[in-house]
Coordinates of C-alpha atoms and ligand atoms in Angstrom, one line a residue:
X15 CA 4.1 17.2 19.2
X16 CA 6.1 20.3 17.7
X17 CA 8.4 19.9 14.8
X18 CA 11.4 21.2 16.6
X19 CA 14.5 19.2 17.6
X20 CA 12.8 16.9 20.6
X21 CA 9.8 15.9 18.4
X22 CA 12.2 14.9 15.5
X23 CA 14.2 12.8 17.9
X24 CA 10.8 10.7 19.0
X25 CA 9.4 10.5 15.4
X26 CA 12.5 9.1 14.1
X27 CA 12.4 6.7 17.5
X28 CA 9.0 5.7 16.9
X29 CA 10.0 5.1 13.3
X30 CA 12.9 2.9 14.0
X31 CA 10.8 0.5 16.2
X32 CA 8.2 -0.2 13.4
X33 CA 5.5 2.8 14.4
X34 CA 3.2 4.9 12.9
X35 CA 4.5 9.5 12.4
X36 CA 2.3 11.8 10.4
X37 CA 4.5 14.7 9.9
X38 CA 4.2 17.4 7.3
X39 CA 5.6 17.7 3.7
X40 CA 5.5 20.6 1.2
X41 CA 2.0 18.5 -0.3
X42 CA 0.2 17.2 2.5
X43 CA 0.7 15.9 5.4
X44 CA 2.1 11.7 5.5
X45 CA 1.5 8.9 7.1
X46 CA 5.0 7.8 7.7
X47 CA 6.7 4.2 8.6
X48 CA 10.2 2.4 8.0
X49 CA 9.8 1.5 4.2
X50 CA 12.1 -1.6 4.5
X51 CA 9.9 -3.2 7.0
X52 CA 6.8 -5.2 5.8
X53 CA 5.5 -5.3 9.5
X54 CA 5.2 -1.5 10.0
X55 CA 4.1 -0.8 6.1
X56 CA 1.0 -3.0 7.1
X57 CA 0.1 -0.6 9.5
X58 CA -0.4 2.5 7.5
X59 CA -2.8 0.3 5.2
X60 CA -4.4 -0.9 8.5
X61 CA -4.6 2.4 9.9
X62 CA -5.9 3.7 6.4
X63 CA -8.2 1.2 5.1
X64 CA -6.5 1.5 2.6
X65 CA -6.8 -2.0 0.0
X66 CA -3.4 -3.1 -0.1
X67 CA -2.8 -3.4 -3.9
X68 CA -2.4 0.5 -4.0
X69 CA 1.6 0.9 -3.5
X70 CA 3.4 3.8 -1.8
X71 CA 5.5 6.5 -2.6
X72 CA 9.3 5.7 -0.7
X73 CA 10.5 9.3 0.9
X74 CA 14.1 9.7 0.9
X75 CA 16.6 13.1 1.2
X76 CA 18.6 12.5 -2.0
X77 CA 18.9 11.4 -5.6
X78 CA 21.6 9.4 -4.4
X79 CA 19.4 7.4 -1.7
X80 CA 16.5 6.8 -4.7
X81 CA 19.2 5.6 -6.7
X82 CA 19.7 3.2 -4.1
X83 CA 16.2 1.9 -4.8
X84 CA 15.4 2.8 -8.3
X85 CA 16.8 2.4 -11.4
X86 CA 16.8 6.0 -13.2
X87 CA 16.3 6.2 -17.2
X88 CA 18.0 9.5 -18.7
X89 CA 14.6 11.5 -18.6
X90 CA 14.3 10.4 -14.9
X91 CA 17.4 11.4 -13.9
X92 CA 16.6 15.0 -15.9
X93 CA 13.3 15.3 -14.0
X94 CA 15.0 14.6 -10.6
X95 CA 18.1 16.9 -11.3
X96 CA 14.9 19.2 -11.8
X97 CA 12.4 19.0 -9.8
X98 CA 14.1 17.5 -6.4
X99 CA 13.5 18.0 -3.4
X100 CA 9.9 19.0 -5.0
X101 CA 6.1 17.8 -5.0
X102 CA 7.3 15.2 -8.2
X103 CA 7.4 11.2 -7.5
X104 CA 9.0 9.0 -10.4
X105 CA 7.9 5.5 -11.0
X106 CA 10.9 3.4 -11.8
X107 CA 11.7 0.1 -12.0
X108 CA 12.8 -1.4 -8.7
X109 CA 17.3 -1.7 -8.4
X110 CA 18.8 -4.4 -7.3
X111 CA 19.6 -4.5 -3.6
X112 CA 16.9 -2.5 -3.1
X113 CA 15.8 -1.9 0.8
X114 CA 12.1 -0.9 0.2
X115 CA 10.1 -4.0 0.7
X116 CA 7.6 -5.9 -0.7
X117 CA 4.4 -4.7 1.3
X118 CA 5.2 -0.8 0.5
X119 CA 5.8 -1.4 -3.5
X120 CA 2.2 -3.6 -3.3
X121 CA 4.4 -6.6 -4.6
X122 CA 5.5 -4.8 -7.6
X123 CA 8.6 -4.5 -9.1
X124 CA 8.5 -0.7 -9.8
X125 CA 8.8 1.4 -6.9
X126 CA 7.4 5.3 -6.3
X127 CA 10.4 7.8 -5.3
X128 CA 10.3 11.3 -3.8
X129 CA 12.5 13.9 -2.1
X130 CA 10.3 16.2 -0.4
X131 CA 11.1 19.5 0.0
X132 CA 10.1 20.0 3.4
X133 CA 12.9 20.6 6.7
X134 CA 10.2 18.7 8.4
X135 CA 10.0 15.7 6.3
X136 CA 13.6 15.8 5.6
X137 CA 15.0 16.3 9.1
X138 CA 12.7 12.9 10.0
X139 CA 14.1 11.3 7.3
X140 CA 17.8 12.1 8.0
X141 CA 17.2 11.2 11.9
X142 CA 15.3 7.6 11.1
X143 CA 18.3 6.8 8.8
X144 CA 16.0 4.4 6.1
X145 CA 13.8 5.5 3.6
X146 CA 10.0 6.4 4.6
X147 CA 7.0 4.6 2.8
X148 CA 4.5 7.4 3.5
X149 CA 1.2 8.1 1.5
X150 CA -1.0 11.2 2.7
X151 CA -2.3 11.0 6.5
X152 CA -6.3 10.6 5.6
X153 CA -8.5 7.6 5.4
X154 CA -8.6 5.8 1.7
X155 CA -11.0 8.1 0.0
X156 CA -10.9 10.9 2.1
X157 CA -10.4 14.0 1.8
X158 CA -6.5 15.0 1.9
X159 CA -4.8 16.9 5.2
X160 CA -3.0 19.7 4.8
X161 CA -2.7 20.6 8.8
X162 CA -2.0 18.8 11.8
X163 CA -5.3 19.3 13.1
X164 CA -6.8 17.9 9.8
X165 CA -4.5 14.4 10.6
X166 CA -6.1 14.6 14.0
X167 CA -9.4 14.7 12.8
X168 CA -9.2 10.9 11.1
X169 CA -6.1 9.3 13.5
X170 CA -6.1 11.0 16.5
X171 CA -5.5 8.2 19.3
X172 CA -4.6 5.5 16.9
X173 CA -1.3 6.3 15.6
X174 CA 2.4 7.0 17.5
X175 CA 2.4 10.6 16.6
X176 CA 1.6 13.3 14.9
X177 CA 4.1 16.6 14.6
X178 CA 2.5 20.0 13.9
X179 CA 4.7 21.2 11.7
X180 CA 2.0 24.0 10.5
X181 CA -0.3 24.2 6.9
X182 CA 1.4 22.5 3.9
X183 CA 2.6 25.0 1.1
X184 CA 1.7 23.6 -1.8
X185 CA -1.9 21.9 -0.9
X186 CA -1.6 19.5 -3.5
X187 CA -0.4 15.6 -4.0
X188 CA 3.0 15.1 -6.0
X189 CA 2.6 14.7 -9.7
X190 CA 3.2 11.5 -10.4
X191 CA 5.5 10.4 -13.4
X192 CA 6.2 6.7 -14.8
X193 CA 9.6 6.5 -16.1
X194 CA 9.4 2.8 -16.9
X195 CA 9.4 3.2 -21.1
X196 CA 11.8 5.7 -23.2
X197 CA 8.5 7.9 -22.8
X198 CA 8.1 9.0 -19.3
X199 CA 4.1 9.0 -18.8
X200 CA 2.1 11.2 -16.0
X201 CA 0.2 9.0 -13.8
X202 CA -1.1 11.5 -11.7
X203 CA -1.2 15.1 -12.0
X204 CA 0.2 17.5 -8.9
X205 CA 1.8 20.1 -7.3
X206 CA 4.1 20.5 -10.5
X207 CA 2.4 21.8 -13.6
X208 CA 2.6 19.1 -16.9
X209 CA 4.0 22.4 -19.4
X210 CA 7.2 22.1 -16.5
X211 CA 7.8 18.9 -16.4
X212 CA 7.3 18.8 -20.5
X213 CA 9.7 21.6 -20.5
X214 CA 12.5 19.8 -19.2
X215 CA 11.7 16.5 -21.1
X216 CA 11.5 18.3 -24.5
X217 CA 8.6 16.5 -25.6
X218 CA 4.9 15.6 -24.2
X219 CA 4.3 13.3 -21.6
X220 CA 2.4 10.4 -22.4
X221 CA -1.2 9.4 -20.4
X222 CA -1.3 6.0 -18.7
X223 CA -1.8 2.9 -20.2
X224 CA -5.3 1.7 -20.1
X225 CA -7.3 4.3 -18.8
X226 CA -9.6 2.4 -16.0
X227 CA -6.6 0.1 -15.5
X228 CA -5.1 -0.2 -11.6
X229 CA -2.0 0.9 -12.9
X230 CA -1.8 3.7 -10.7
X231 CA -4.5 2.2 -7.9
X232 CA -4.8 6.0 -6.4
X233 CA -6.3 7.0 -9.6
X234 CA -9.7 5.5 -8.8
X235 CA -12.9 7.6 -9.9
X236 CA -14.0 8.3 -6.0
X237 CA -11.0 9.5 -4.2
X238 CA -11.3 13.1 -2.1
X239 CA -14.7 12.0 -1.2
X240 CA -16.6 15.2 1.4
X241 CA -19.5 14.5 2.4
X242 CA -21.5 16.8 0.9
X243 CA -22.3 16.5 -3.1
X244 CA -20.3 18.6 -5.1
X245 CA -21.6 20.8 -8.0
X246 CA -18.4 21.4 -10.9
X247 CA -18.5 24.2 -13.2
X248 CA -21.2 26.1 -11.1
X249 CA -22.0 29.6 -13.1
X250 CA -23.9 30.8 -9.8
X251 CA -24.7 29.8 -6.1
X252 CA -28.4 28.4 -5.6
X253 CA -29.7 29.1 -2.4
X254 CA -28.9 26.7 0.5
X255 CA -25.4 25.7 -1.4
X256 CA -22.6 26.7 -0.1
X257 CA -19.9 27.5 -2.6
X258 CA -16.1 27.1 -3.2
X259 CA -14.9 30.2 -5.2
X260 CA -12.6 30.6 -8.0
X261 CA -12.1 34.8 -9.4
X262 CA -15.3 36.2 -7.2
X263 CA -18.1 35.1 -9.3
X264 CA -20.2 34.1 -6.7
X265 CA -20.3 37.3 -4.7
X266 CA -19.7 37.3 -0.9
X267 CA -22.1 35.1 1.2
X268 CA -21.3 33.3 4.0
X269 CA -20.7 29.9 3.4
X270 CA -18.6 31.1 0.1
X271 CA -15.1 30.8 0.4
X272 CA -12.5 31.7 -3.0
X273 CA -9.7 30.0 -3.5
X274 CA -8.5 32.9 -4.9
X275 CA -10.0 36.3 -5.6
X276 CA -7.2 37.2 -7.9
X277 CA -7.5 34.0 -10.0
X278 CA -4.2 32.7 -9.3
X279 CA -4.2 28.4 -9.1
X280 CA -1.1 28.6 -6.9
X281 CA -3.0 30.4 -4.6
X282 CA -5.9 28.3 -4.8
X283 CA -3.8 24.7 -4.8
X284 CA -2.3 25.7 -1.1
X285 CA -6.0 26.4 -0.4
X286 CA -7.8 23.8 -1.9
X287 CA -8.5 21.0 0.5
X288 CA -8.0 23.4 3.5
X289 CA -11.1 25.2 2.2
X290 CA -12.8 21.9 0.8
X291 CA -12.6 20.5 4.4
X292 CA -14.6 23.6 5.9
X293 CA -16.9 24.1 3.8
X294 CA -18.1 20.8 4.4
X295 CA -17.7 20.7 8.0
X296 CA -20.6 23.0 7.9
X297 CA -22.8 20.1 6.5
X298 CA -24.3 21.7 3.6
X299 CA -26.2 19.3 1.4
X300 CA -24.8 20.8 -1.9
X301 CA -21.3 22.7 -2.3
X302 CA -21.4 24.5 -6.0
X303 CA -17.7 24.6 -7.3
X304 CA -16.7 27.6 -9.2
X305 CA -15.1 27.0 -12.9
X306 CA -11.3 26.5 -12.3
X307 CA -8.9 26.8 -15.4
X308 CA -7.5 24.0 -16.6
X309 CA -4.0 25.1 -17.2
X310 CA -0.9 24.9 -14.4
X311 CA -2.1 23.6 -11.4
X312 CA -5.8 23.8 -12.6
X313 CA -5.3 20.7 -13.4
X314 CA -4.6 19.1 -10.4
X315 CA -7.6 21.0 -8.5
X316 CA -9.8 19.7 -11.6
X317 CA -8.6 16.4 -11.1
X318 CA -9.0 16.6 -7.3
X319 CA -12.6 17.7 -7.8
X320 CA -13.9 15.7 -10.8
X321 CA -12.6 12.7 -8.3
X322 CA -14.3 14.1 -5.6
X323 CA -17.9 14.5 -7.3
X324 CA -17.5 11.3 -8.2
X325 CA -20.5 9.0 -6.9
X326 CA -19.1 6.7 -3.7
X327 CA -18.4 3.4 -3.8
Ligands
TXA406 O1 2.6 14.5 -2.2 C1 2.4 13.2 -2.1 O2 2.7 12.5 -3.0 C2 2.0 12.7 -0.7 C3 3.1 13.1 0.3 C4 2.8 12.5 1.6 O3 4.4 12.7 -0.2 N1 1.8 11.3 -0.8 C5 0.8 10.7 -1.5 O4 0.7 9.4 -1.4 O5 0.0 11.4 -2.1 P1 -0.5 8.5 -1.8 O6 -0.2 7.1 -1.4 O7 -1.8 9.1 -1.3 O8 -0.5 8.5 -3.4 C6 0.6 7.8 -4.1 C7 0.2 7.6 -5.5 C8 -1.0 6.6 -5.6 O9 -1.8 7.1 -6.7 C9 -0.3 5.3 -6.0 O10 -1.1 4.4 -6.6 C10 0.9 5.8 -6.8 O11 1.3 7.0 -6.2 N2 2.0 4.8 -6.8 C11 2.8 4.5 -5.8 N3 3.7 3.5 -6.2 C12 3.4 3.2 -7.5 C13 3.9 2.3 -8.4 N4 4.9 1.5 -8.1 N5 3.4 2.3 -9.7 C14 2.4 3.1 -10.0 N6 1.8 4.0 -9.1 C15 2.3 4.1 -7.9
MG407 MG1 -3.8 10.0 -1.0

């Protein structure tokens, strides 16, 4: 359905009754249900296959609706005043009275905030009244959607609704920030760049405890699986591969798509999984991945991609 006024109304209907809405964000596109109930939460992990220790990230329009939920240390509050509405979730401990319930936290007692920046998003949001548990509309392991055609593709038929609310800007996940310890830590890099978020802070951020842990379950090795095999840090195209561009080094060819010809990784975040996802549609054995810098949102992308060449489990 479109994202005007009419489809709004339904989604946040659907929503209110315990169903299933993928709508667009400024990321990617959500899966979205009523975060407070544990009945409609189940559905997105149903829907997802998605392994139920792996908590969600709670949607709401303000700071003062997380604050309802979270409890914010001074450097969370600085990185919300910041970076909200904006692709940045902060892991906090859970607040009293707190509405979000058990089955979208994954029994924990920390709880993953957002405000999106997205009229979409927000407009459902507003019109369901209650926070939205929402992680991104793909099956677990999948490659992430960035249209509505992309949601489609994995859920068409089995969920309430999905609005078209047109390609996602950014193309990227959130970063994800734990702000549990005086030192706010990044649990998963994201549509804003560590040097920003460091910027604000003052001082670095730290890395997760226990690298291999399930702190942050999303953080798996294979995650962003295609199906074809993925070839990082490619210095040329072999023949038969088709190739995923960064700056123009692989020449034109036809089953060569560039992020971005003038090397920009803005550019090439709001095309990453958009050109990921067509590439292999065409069913090549082999995609060879140009070099991406790791700076900015190179990061992300490199993250994205290492976890995509990662062998499947
Ligand atoms: O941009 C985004 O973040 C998108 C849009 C839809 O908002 N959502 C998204 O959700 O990427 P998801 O579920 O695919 O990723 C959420 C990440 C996962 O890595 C999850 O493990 C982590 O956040 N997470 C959620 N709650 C957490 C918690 N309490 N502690 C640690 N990590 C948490
Ligand atoms: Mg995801």
């Amino acid at each position: 359905m479109a994202a005007d006024a009419a489809g709004i109304a339904e989604a946040a209907r659907i929503l209110r009754r315990g169903g299933l809405v993928a709508l667009p964000t400024e990321t990617v596109y959500g899966l979205a249900a009523d975060a407070a109930s544990d009945a409609a939460v189940v559905r997105i992990y149903a829907a997802k296959a998605r392994p139920s220790f792996n908590p969600l990230i709670a949607h709401v329009t303000s700071l003062e609706a997380a604050l309802r939920q979270g409890i914010f240390s001074a450097g969370a509050l600085r990185l919300a005043e910041a970076f909200w509405p904006g692709p940045l979730t902060l892991v906090v401990p859970l607040a009293p009275g707190a509405t979000v319930c058990a089955a979208a936290r994954a029994g924990q007692q920390t709880i993953a905030l957002r405000v999106p920046a997205h009229p979409v998003a927000l407009a459902v949001i507003s019109a369901a009244g209650r926070p939205l548990a929402a992680p991104s509309a793909n099956r677990s392991g999948r490659v992430s959607p960035v249209t509505a055609a992309h949601v489609a593709r994995d859920f068409a038929g089995e969920i309430d609704l999905i609005l078209e609310g047109g390609r996602c800007p950014v193309g990227l996940e959130s970063t994800v920030v734990e702000c549990l310890e005086a030192h706010p830590r990044m649990l998963r890099p994201g549509g804003i760049a560590r040097t920003d978020i460091e910027a604000v802070l003052g001082h670095a951020l730290g890395e997760p405890a226990g690298a291999g842990s399930v702190r942050s379950p999303g953080m798996s090795r294979s995650h962003y699986a295609p199906r074809a095999t993925l070839r990082l840090e490619a210095a040329t195209r072999g023949d038969g591969e088709a190739g995923l561009d960064f700056g123009g080094i692989f020449g034109k060819g036809k089953n060569v798509l560039d992020l971005s010809p003038r090397r920009d990784l803005v550019e090439a975040a709001a095309n990453f999984f958009c050109f990921l996802r067509e590439l292999d549609a065409r069913e090549p054995a082999c995609i060879a991945v140009a070099p991406v810098p790791h700076e900015g949102l190179g990061e992300a992308i490199n993250d994205r991609l290492f976890r995509a060449a990662a062998p499947q489990s």
